[in-house]
Short mmCIF file of C-alpha atoms in Angstrom, two decimals:
data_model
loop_
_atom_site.label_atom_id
_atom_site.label_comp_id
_atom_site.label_asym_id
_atom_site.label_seq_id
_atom_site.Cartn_x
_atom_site.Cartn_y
_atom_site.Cartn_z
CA UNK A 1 73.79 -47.08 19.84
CA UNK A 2 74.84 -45.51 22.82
CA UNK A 3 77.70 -47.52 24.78
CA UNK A 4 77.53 -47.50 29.04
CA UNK A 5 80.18 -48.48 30.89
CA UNK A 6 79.06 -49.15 34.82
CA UNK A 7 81.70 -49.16 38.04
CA UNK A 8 80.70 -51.12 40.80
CA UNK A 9 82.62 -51.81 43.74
CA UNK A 10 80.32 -54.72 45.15
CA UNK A 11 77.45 -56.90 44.40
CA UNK A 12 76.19 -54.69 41.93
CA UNK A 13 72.53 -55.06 42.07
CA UNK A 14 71.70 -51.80 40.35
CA UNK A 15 73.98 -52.96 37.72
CA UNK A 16 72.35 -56.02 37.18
CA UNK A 17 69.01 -54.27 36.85
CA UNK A 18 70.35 -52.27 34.21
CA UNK A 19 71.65 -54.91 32.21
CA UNK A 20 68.40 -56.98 32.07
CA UNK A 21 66.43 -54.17 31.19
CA UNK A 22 68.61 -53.25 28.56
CA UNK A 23 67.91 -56.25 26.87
CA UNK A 24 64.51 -56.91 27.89
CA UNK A 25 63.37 -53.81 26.51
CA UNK A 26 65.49 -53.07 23.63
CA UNK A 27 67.68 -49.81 24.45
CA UNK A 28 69.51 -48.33 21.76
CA UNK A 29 72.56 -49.19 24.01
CA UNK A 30 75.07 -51.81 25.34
CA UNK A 31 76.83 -52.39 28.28
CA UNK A 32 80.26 -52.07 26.87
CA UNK A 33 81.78 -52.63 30.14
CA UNK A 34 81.64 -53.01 33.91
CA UNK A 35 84.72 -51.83 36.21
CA UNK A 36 85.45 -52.59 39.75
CA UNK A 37 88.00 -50.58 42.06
CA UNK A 38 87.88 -54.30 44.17
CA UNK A 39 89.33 -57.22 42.55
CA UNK A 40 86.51 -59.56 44.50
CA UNK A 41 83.68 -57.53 43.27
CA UNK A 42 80.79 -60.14 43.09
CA UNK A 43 79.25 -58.10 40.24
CA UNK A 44 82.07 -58.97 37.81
CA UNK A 45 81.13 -62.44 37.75
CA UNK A 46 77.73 -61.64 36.82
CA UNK A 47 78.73 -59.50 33.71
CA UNK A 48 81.50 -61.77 32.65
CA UNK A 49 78.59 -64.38 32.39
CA UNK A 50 76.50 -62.01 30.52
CA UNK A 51 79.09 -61.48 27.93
CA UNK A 52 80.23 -57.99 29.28
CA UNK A 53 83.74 -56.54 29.05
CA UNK A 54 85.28 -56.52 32.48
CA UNK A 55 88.01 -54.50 34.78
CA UNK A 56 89.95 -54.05 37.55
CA UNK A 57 91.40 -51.28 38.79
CA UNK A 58 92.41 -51.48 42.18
CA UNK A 59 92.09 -48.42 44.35
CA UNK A 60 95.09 -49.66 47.12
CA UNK A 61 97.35 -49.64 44.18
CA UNK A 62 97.81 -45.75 43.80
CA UNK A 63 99.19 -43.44 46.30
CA UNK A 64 96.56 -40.50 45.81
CA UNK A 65 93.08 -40.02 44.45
CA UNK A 66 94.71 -38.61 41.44
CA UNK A 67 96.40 -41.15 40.01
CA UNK A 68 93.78 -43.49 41.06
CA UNK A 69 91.38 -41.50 38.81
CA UNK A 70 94.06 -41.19 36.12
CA UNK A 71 93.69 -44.72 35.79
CA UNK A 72 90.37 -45.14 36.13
CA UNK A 73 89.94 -42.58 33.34
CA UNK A 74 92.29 -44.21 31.07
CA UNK A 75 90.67 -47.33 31.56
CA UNK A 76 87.20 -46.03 31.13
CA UNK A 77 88.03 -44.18 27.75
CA UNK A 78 89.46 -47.31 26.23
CA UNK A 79 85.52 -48.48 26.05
CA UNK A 80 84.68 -45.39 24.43
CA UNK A 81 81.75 -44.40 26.73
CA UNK A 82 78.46 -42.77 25.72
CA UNK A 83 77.42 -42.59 29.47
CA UNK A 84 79.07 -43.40 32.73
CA UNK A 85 77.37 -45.30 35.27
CA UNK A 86 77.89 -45.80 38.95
CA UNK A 87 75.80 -47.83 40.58
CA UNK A 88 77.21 -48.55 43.96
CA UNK A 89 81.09 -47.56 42.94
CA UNK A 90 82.31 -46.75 46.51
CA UNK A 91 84.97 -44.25 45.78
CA UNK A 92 84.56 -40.61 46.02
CA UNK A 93 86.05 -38.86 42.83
CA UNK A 94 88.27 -35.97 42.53
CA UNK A 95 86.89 -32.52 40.82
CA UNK A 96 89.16 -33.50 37.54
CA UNK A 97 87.57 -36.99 36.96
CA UNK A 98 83.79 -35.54 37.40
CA UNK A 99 84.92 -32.13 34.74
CA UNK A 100 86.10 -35.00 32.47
CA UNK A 101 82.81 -36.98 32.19
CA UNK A 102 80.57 -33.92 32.90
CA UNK A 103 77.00 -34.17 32.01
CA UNK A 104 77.59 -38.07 30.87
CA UNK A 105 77.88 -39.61 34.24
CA UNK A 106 75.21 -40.80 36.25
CA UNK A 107 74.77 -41.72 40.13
CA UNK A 108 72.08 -42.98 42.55
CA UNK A 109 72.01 -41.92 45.90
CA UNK A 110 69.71 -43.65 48.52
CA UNK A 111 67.87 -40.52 49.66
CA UNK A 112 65.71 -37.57 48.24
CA UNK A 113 68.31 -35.19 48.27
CA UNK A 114 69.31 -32.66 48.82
CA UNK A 115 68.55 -34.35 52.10
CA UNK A 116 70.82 -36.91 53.92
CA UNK A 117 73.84 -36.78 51.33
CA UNK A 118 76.79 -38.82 52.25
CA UNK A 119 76.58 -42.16 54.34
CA UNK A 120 74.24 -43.80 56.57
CA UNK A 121 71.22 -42.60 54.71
CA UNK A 122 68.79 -44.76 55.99
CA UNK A 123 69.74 -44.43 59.32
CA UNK A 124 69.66 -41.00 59.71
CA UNK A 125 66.61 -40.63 58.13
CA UNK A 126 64.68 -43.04 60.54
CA UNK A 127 66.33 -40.60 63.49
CA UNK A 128 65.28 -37.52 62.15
CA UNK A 129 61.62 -39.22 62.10
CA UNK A 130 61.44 -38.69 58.85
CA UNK A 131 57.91 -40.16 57.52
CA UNK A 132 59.17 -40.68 53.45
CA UNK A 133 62.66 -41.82 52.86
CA UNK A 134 63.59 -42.51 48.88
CA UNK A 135 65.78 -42.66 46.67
CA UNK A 136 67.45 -40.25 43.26
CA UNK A 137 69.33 -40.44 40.36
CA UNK A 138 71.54 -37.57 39.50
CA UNK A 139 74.17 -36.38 37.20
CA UNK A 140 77.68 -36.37 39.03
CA UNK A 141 79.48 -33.00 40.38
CA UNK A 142 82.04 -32.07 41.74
CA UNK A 143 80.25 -31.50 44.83
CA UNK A 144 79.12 -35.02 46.39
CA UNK A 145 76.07 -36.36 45.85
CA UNK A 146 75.21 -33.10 44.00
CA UNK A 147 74.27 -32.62 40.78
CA UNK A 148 71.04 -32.13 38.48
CA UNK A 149 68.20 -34.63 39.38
CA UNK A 150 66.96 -36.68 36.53
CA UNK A 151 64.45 -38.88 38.48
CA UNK A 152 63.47 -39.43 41.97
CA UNK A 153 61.78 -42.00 44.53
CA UNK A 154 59.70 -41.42 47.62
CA UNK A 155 58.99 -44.62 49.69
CA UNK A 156 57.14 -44.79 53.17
CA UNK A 157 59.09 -44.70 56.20
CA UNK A 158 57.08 -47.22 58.31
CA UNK A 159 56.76 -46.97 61.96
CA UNK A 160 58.46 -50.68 63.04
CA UNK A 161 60.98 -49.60 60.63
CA UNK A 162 64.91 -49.92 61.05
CA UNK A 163 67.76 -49.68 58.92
CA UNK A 164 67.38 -52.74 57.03
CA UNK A 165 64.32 -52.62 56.70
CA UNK A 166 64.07 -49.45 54.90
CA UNK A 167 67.03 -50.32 52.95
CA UNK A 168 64.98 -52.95 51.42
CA UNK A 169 62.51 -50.93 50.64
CA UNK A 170 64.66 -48.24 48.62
CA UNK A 171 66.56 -50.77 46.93
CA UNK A 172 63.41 -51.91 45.25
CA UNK A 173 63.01 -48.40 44.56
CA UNK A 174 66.63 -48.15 43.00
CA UNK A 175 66.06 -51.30 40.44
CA UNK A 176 62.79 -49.17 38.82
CA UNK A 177 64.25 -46.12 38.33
CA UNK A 178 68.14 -46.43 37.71
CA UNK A 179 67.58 -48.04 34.55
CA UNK A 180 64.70 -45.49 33.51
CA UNK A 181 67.06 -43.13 33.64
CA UNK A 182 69.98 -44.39 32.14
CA UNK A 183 67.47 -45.51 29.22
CA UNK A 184 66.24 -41.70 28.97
CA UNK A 185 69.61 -40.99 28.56
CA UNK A 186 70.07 -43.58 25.99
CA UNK A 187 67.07 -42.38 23.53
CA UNK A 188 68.19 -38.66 23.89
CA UNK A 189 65.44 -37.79 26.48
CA UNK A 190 67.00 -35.76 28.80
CA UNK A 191 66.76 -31.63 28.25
CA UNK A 192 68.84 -29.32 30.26
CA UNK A 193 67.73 -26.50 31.45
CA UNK A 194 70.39 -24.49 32.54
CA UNK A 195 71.51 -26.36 35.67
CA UNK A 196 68.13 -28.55 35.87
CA UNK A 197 67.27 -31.87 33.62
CA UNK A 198 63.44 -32.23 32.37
CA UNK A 199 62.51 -35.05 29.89
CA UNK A 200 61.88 -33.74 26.72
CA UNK A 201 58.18 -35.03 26.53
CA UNK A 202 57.58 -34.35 30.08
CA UNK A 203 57.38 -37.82 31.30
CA UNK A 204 56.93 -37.91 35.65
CA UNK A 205 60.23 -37.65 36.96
CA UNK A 206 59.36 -39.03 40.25
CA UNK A 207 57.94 -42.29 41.38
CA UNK A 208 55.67 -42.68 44.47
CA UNK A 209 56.14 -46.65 46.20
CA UNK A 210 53.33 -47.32 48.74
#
């Protein structure tokens, strides 16, 4: 039984969708916990309700990045964690905290990188005129929003579209394939291949939305 702990720092909608499909489809895994670098995180209130082990640690409380993620590390490891999970955790992480959980923490990042890593995803990818926007789940680096790809996204840019709009459209994205990955994970799917993740049966690792 693989355990998952998940940061948010928000809503967390990708959490959520995670945690119901956990149980909905019987993953040899639990949520063990879900942490929140903001105190009025609207996702903890969801967990707590779900039975799920919560925490705070509070970013504004630390004078550097380091000691933040010191921490955040400590407070991780006391949930003894299979796989860590960020699913809309709003901090970016310093090169010690990603070589600690290397090859057991997971991401999503609202574009098919490599393209459009960083902020305003959407946005930028409606300027460029891009025609297919999308969305990808990847291991965490060092490097931001880097990192071997485990499954990817591609939904239509439409031509009335703006931000929002497309937003919409990713998230739905996001809620089908974050928690396919983090149940490959789970049942010991995922093969690396030197820097590159396959699934060992060679299940699609991308997702077309229309």
């Amino acid at each position: 039984m693989k355990r998952l702990v998940i940061l948010i720092s928000g809503r967390g909608s990708n959490m959520e969708a995670i945690v119901k499909a956990c149980k909905a489809e019987g993953w040899p895994a639990e949520v063990a916990a879900v942490i929140s670098n903001r105190p009025d995180a609207a996702g903890l209130q969801f967990a707590a309700e779900h039975g799920i082990a919560t925490a705070v640690v509070d970013h504004k409380a630390y004078a550097s990045r380091e000691d933040f993620d010191a921490e955040l590390a400590r407070v991780i490891d006391g949930f003894s964690p299979d796989l860590v999970v960020l699913a809309g955790f709003m901090r970016i992480l310093t090169p010690g905290f990603t070589a600690r959980y290397a090859r057991r923490m997971l991401n999503i990042h609202p574009s098919l990188l490599p393209a459009f890593t960083g902020l305003h995803t959407h946005e930028r990818a409606i300027a460029m005129g891009c025609k297919i926007a999308g969305v990808t789940v990847h291991f965490v680096t060092a490097e931001l929003d880097h990192g071997a790809i485990v499954i990817q996204a591609a939904v239509p840019v439409l031509p009335r579209d703006d931000a929002k709009a497309l937003s919409a459209r990713v998230l739905t994205a996001e809620h089908r394939i974050y928690p396919q990955a983090v149940r490959w994970f789970a049942e010991g799917a995922l093969v690396w291949e030197g820097e590159v993740v396959r699934h060992r049966d060679g299940a699609p690792q991308q997702l077309f939305v229309s």
